[in-house]
Coordinates of C-alpha atoms and ligand atoms in Angstrom, one line a residue:
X1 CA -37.9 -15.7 -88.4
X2 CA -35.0 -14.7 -90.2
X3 CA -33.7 -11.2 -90.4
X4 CA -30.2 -10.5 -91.1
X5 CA -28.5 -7.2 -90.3
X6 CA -24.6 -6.5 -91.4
X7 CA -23.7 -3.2 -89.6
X8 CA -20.6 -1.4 -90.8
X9 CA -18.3 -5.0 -91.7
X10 CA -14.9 -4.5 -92.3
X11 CA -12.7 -7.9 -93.5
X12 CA -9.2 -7.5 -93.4
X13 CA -6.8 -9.9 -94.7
X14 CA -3.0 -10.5 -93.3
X15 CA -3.5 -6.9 -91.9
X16 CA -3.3 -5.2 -95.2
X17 CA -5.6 -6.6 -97.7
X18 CA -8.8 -4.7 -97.2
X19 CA -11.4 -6.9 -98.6
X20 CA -14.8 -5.9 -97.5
X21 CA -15.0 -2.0 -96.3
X22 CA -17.5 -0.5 -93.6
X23 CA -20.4 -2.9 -95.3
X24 CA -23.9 -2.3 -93.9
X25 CA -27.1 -3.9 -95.5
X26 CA -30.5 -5.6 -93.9
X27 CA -32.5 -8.8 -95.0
X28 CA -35.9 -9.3 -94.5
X29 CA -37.4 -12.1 -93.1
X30 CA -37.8 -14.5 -96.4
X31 CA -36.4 -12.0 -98.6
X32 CA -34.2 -13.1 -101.6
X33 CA -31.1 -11.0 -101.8
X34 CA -28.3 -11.1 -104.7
X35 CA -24.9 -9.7 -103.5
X36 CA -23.7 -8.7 -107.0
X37 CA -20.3 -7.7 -108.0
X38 CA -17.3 -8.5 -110.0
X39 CA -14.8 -11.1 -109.2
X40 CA -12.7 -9.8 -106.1
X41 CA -15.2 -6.9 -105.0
X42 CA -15.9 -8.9 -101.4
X43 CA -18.6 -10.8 -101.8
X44 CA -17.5 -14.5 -100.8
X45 CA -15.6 -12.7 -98.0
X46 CA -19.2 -11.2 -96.6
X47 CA -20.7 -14.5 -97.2
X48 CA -17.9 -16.4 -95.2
X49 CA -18.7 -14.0 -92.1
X50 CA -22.1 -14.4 -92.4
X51 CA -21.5 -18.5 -92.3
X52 CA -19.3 -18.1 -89.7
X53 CA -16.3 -19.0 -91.4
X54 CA -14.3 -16.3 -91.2
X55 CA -13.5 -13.9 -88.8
X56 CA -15.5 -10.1 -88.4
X57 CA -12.6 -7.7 -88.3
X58 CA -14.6 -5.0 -87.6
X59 CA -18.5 -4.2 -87.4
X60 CA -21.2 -6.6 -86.6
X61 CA -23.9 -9.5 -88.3
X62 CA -27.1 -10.0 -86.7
X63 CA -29.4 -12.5 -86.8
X64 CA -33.1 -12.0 -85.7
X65 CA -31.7 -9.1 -84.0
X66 CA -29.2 -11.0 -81.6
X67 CA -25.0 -10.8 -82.5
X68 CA -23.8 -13.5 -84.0
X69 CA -20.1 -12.7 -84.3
X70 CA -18.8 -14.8 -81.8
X71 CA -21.5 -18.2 -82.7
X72 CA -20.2 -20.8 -84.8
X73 CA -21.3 -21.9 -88.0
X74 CA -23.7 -24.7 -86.5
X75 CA -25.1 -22.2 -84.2
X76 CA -26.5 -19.6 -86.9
X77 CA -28.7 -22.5 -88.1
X78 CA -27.4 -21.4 -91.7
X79 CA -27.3 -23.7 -94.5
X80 CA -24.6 -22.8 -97.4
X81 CA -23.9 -24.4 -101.0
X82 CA -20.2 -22.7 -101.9
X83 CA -19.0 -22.8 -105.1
X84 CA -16.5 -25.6 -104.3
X85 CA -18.8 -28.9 -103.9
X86 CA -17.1 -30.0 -100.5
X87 CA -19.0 -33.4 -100.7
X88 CA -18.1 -36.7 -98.9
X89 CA -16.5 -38.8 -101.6
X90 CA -17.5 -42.4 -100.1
X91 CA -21.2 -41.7 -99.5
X92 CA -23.8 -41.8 -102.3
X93 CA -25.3 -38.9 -103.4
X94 CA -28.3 -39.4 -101.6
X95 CA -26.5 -40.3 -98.2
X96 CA -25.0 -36.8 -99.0
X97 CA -28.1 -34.9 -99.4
X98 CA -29.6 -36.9 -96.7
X99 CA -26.6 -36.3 -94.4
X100 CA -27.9 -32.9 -92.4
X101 CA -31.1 -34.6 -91.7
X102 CA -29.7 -38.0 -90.4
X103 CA -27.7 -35.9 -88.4
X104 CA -30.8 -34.1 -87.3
X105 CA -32.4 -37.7 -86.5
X106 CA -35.3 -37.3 -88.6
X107 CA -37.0 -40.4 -89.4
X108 CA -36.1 -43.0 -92.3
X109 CA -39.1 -41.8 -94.3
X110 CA -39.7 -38.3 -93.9
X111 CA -35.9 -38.3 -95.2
X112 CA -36.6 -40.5 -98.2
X113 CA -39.6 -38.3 -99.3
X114 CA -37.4 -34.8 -98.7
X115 CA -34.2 -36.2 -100.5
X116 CA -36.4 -37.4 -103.6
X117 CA -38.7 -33.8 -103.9
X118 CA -34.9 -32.0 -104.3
X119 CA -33.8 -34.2 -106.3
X120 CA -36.5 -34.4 -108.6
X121 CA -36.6 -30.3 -108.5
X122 CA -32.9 -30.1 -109.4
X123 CA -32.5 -32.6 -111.5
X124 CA -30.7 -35.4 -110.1
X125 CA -32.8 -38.8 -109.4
X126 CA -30.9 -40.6 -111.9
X127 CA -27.6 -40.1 -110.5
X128 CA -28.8 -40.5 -106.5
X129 CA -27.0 -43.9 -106.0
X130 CA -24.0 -42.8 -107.6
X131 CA -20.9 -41.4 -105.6
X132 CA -19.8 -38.0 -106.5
X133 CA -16.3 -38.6 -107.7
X134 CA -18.1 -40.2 -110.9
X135 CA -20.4 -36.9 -111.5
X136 CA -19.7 -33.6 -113.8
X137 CA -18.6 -30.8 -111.9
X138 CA -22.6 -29.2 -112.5
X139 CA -23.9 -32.1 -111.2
X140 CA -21.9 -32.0 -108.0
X141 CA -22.5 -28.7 -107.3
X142 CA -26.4 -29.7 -107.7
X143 CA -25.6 -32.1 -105.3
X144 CA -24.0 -29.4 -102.9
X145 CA -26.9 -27.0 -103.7
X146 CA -29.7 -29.8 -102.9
X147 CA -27.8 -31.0 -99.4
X148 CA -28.5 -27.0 -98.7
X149 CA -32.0 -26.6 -99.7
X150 CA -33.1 -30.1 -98.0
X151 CA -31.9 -28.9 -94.1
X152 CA -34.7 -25.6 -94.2
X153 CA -32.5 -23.4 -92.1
X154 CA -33.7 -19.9 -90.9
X155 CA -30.9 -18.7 -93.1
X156 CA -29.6 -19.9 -96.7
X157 CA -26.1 -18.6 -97.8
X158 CA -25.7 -19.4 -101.5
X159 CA -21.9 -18.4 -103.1
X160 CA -22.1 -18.8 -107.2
X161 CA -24.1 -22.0 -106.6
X162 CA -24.6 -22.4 -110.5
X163 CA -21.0 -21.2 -111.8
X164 CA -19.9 -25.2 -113.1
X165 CA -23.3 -25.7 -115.1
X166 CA -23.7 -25.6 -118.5
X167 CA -26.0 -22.8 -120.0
X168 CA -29.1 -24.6 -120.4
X169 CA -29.2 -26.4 -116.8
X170 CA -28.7 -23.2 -115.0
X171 CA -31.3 -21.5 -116.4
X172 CA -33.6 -24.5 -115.4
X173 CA -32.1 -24.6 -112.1
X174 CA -32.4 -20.9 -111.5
X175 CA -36.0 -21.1 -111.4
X176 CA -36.2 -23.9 -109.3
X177 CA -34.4 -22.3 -106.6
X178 CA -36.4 -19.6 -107.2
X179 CA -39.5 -22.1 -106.3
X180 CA -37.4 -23.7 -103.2
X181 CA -37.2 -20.3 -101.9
X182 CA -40.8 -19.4 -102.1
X183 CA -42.2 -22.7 -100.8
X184 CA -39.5 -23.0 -97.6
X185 CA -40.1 -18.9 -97.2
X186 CA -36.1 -19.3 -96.1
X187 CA -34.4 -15.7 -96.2
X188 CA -31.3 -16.1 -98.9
X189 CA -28.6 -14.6 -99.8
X190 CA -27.3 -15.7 -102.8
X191 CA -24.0 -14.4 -104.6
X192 CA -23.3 -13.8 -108.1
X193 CA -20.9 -11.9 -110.4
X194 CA -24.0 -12.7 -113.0
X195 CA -25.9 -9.5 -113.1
X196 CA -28.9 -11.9 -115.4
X197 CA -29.0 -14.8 -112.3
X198 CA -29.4 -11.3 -109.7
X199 CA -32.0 -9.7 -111.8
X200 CA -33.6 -13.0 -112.6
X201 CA -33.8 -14.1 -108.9
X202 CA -33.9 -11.2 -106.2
X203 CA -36.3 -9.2 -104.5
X204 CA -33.3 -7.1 -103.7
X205 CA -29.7 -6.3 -105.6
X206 CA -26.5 -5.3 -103.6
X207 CA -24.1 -4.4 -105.8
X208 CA -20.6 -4.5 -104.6
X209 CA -17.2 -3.3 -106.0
X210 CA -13.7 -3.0 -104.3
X211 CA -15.0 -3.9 -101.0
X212 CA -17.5 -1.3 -100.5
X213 CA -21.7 -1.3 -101.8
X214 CA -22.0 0.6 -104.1
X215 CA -26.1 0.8 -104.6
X216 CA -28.9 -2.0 -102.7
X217 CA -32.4 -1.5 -104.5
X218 CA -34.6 -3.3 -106.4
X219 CA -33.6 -4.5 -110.6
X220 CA -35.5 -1.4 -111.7
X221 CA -33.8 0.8 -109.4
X222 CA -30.5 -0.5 -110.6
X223 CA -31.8 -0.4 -114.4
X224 CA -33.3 3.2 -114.4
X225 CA -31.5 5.3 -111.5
X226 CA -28.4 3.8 -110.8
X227 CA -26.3 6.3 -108.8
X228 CA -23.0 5.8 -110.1
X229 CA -21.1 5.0 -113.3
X230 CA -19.9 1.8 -111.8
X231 CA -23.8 0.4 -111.4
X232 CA -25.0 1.9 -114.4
X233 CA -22.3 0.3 -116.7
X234 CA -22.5 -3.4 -114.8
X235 CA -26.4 -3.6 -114.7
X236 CA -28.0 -4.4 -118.4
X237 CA -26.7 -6.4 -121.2
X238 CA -25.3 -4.9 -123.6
X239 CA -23.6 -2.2 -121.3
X240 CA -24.7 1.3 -121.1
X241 CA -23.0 3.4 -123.4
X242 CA -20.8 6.4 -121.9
X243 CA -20.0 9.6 -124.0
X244 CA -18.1 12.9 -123.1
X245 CA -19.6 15.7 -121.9
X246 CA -19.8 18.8 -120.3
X247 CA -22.8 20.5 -118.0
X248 CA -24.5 23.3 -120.0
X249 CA -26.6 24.2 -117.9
X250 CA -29.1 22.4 -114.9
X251 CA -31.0 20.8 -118.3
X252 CA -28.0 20.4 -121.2
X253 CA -25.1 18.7 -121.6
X254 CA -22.5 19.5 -124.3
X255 CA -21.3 16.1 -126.1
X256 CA -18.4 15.5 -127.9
X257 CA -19.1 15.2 -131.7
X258 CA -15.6 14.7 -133.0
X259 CA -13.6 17.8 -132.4
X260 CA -16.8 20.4 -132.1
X261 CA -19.6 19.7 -129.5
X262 CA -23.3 19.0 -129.4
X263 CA -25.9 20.3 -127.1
X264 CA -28.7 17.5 -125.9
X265 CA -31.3 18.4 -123.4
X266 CA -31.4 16.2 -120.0
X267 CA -34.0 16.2 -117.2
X268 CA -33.9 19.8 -115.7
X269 CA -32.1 18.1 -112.1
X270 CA -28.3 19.3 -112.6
X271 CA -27.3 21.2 -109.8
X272 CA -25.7 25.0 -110.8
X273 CA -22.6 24.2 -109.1
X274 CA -21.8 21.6 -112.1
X275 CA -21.6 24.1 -114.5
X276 CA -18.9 23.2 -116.8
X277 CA -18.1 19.9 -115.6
X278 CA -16.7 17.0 -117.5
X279 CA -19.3 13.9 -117.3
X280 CA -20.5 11.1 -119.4
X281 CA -23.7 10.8 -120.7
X282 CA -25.1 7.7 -120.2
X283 CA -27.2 5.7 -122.9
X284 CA -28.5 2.3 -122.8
X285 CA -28.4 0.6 -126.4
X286 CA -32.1 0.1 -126.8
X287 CA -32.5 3.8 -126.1
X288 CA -29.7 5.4 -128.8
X289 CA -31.9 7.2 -131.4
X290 CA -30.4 6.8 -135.1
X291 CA -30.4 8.9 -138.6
X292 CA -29.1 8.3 -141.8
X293 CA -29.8 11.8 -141.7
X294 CA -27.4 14.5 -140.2
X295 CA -29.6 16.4 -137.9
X296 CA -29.1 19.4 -135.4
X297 CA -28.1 17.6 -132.6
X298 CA -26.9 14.3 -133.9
X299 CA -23.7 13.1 -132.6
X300 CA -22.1 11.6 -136.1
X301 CA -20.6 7.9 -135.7
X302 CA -19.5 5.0 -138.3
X303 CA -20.9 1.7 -138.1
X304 CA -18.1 -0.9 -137.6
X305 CA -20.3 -4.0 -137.1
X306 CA -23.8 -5.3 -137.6
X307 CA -25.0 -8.4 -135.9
X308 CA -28.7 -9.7 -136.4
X309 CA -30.9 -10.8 -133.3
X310 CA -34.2 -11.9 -134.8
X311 CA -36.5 -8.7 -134.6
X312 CA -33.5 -6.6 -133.8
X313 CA -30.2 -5.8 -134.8
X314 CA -27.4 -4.6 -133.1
X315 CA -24.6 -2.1 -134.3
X316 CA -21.8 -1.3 -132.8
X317 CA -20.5 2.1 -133.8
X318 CA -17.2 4.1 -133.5
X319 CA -17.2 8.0 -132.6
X320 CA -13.4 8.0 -133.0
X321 CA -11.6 7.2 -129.7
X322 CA -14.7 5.2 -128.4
X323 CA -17.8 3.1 -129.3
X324 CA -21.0 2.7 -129.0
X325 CA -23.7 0.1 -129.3
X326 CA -27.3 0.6 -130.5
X327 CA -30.0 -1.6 -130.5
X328 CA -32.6 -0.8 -133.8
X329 CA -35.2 -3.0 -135.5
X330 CA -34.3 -5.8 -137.8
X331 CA -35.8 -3.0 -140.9
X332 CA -33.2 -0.6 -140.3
X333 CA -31.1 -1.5 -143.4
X334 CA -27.8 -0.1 -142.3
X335 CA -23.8 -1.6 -143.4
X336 CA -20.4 -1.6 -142.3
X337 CA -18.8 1.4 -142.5
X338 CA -22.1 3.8 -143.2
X339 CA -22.3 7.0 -141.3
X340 CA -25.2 7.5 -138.6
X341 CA -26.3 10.1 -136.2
X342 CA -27.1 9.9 -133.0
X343 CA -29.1 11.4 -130.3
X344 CA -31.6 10.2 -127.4
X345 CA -34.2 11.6 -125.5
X346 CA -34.1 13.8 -122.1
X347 CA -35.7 11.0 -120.3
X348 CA -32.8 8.7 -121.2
X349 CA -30.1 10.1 -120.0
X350 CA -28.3 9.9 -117.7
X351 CA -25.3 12.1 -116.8
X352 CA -21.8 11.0 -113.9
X353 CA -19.5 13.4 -113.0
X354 CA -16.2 12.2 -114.2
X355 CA -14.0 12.6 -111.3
X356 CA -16.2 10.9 -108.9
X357 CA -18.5 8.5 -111.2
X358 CA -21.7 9.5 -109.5
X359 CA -24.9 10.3 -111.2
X360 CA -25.9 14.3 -111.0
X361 CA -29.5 13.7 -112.0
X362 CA -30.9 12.0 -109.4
X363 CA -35.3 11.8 -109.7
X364 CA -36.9 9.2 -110.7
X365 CA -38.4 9.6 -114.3
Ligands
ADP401 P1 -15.3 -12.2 -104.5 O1 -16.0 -13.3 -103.9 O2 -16.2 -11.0 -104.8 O3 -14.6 -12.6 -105.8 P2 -13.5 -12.3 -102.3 O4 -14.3 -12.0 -101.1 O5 -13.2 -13.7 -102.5 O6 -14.2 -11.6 -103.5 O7 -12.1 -11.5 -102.2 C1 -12.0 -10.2 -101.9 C2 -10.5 -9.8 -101.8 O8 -9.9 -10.4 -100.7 C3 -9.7 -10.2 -103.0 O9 -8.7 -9.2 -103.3 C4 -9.0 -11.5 -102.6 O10 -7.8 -11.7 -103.2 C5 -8.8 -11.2 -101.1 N1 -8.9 -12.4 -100.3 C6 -9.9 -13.3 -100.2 N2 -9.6 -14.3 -99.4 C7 -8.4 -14.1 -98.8 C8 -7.6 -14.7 -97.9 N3 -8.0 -15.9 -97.3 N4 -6.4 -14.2 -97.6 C9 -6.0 -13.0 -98.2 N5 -6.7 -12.3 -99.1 C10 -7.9 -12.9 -99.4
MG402 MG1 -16.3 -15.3 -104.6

């Protein structure tokens, strides 16, 4: 068993700094959730009060259905690998990893076979009779992460567990936590500021900003409906491009083609009551349709920089006082400084009011 239920958690700092606001999400038992955000949005803060580490200001955490405000960290059975190694500098890494389950009293072998499976999954039989003051920073927090995986809590609390690896190890070592996670059937939650390691590794994205969640769902859900400009611009690599507009009508948007405007068509889903309203017109850059041509509804833009990807190319372009990127194939033969139009098709586009960020069309495609 391990649910986990935040219901409407506030964190408040010295009385003024409002870190986490009226946050309210649920875990499944065994589900892999990424709390996703940028750096200072909340997330270690709602980590910490899940551990039991910090105070709840406000609002609740359950665990299996029973409070948990007032249990200490032991208590919760969590386990938690921070970003910060806090390892015992005289022991060896394997007395560390084997620490919680000395401390547990399991038996001498059971403990050797558990410390050398972790070890071998992340990496770090080599460097088990070593002491951790003569390790990288990576390996350390591999130590840290491994001293978490080996104790098979009901709960796993994960903070950036990867952020002092090099490129190539934490790709390797995202998929074996990935693997931990579906052989101990733990419920995690792991933080990132990564939107790749979230996409890569959840069943379920909460995305955070300024203290408050800002959409929970699945990758595609963030990828293809997100419900404001905030998710839609932090969700997909390169970002989402956003260009002015105005509502038409409840299926077309006016964008801004230098000083005149150009009318695209959008899923019919606009309510009347936006009529005339500034927005921006999402487009991701694999989905930005370009001409050599000047057509109709093209929106015109000059190419300031190409940059080769194997089977793709991608341009960034300016439309005056912003730009653009567009993904095209590697045989689109294009140059600095050439003049392209743009356009993209109904299905997508996506359209946020201005003043308030949110998305106005709101079905699914
Ligand atoms: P994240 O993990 O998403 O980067 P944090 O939860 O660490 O965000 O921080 C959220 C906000 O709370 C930030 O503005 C941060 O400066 C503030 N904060 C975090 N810890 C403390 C603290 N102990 N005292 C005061 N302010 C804090
Ligand atoms: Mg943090």
């Amino acid at each position: 068993m391990g649910t986990v239920e935040v219901k409407n958690v506030w964190k408040i700092y010295d009385g003024d700094v409002v870190a986490v606001k009226d946050v309210s999400f649920r875990c499944e038992n065994e589900e892999f959730v990424a709390v996703l955000g940028p750096s200072g949005c909340g997330k270690s803060s709602t980590l910490r009060m899940l551990a039991g580490l910090e105070d709840i200001t406000k609002g609740e955490m359950l665990f299996d259905g029973k409070r948990v405000n007032d249990l200490t960290s032991r208590d919760r059975n969590v386990a938690l690998a921070f970003e910060s190694y806090a390892l015992y500098p005289p022991l060896t890494v394997y007395e560390n990893i084997a620490f919680p389950l000395r401390a547990r009293g399991m038996d001498r072998r059971q403990i050797e076979t558990k410390v050398q499976g972790i070890a071998k999954d992340l990496e770090l039989t080599e460097v088990l009779k070593r002491k951790p003051g003569k390790l990288s920073g990576g390996q350390q927090q591999r130590v840290s992460l491994a001293r978490a995986l080996v104790r098979d809590p009901s709960v796993l609390l994960l903070d950036e567990p990867l952020s002092h690896m090099d490129q190539r190890v934490r790709a390797v070592i995202r998929v074996r936590i990935r693997k931990i996670h579906d052989e101990l059937s733990t419920t995690t939650i792991y933080v990132t500021h990564d939107q790749e390691e979230a996409v890569a590794l959840a069943d379920k994205i909460i995305v955070m900003d300024l203290g408050a969640i800002q959409q929970i769902g699945t990758a595609d859900d963030m990828f293809n409906y997100p419900v404001n400009q905030f998710v839609a611009g932090f969700i997909g690599e390169p970002s989402m491009n956003f260009l002015k507009g105005k509502i038409e009508s409840t299926n077309r948007v006016a964008v801004l083609n230098g000083d005149a405007m150009v009318s695209w068509e959008v899923k019919e889903d606009i309510p009347e009551s936006y009529l005339n309203t500034d927005v921006f017109v999402g487009i991701r850059p694999e989905n930005v349709q370009v001409s050599k041509e000047p057509t109709d509804s093209g929106v015109k833009a000059i190419v300031v920089v190409v940059e080769f990807l194997g089977e793709e190319k991608t341009l960034t372009l300016s439309l005056g006082d912003i730009e653009i990127k567009a993904i095209v194939s590697a045989d689109f033969l294009t140059n600095e400084e050439d003049t392209l139009w743009l356009t993209g098709a109904p299905g997508d586009l996506h359209v946020f009011e201005k003043k308030s960020g949110e998305a106005l069309i709101k079905t699914k495609k």
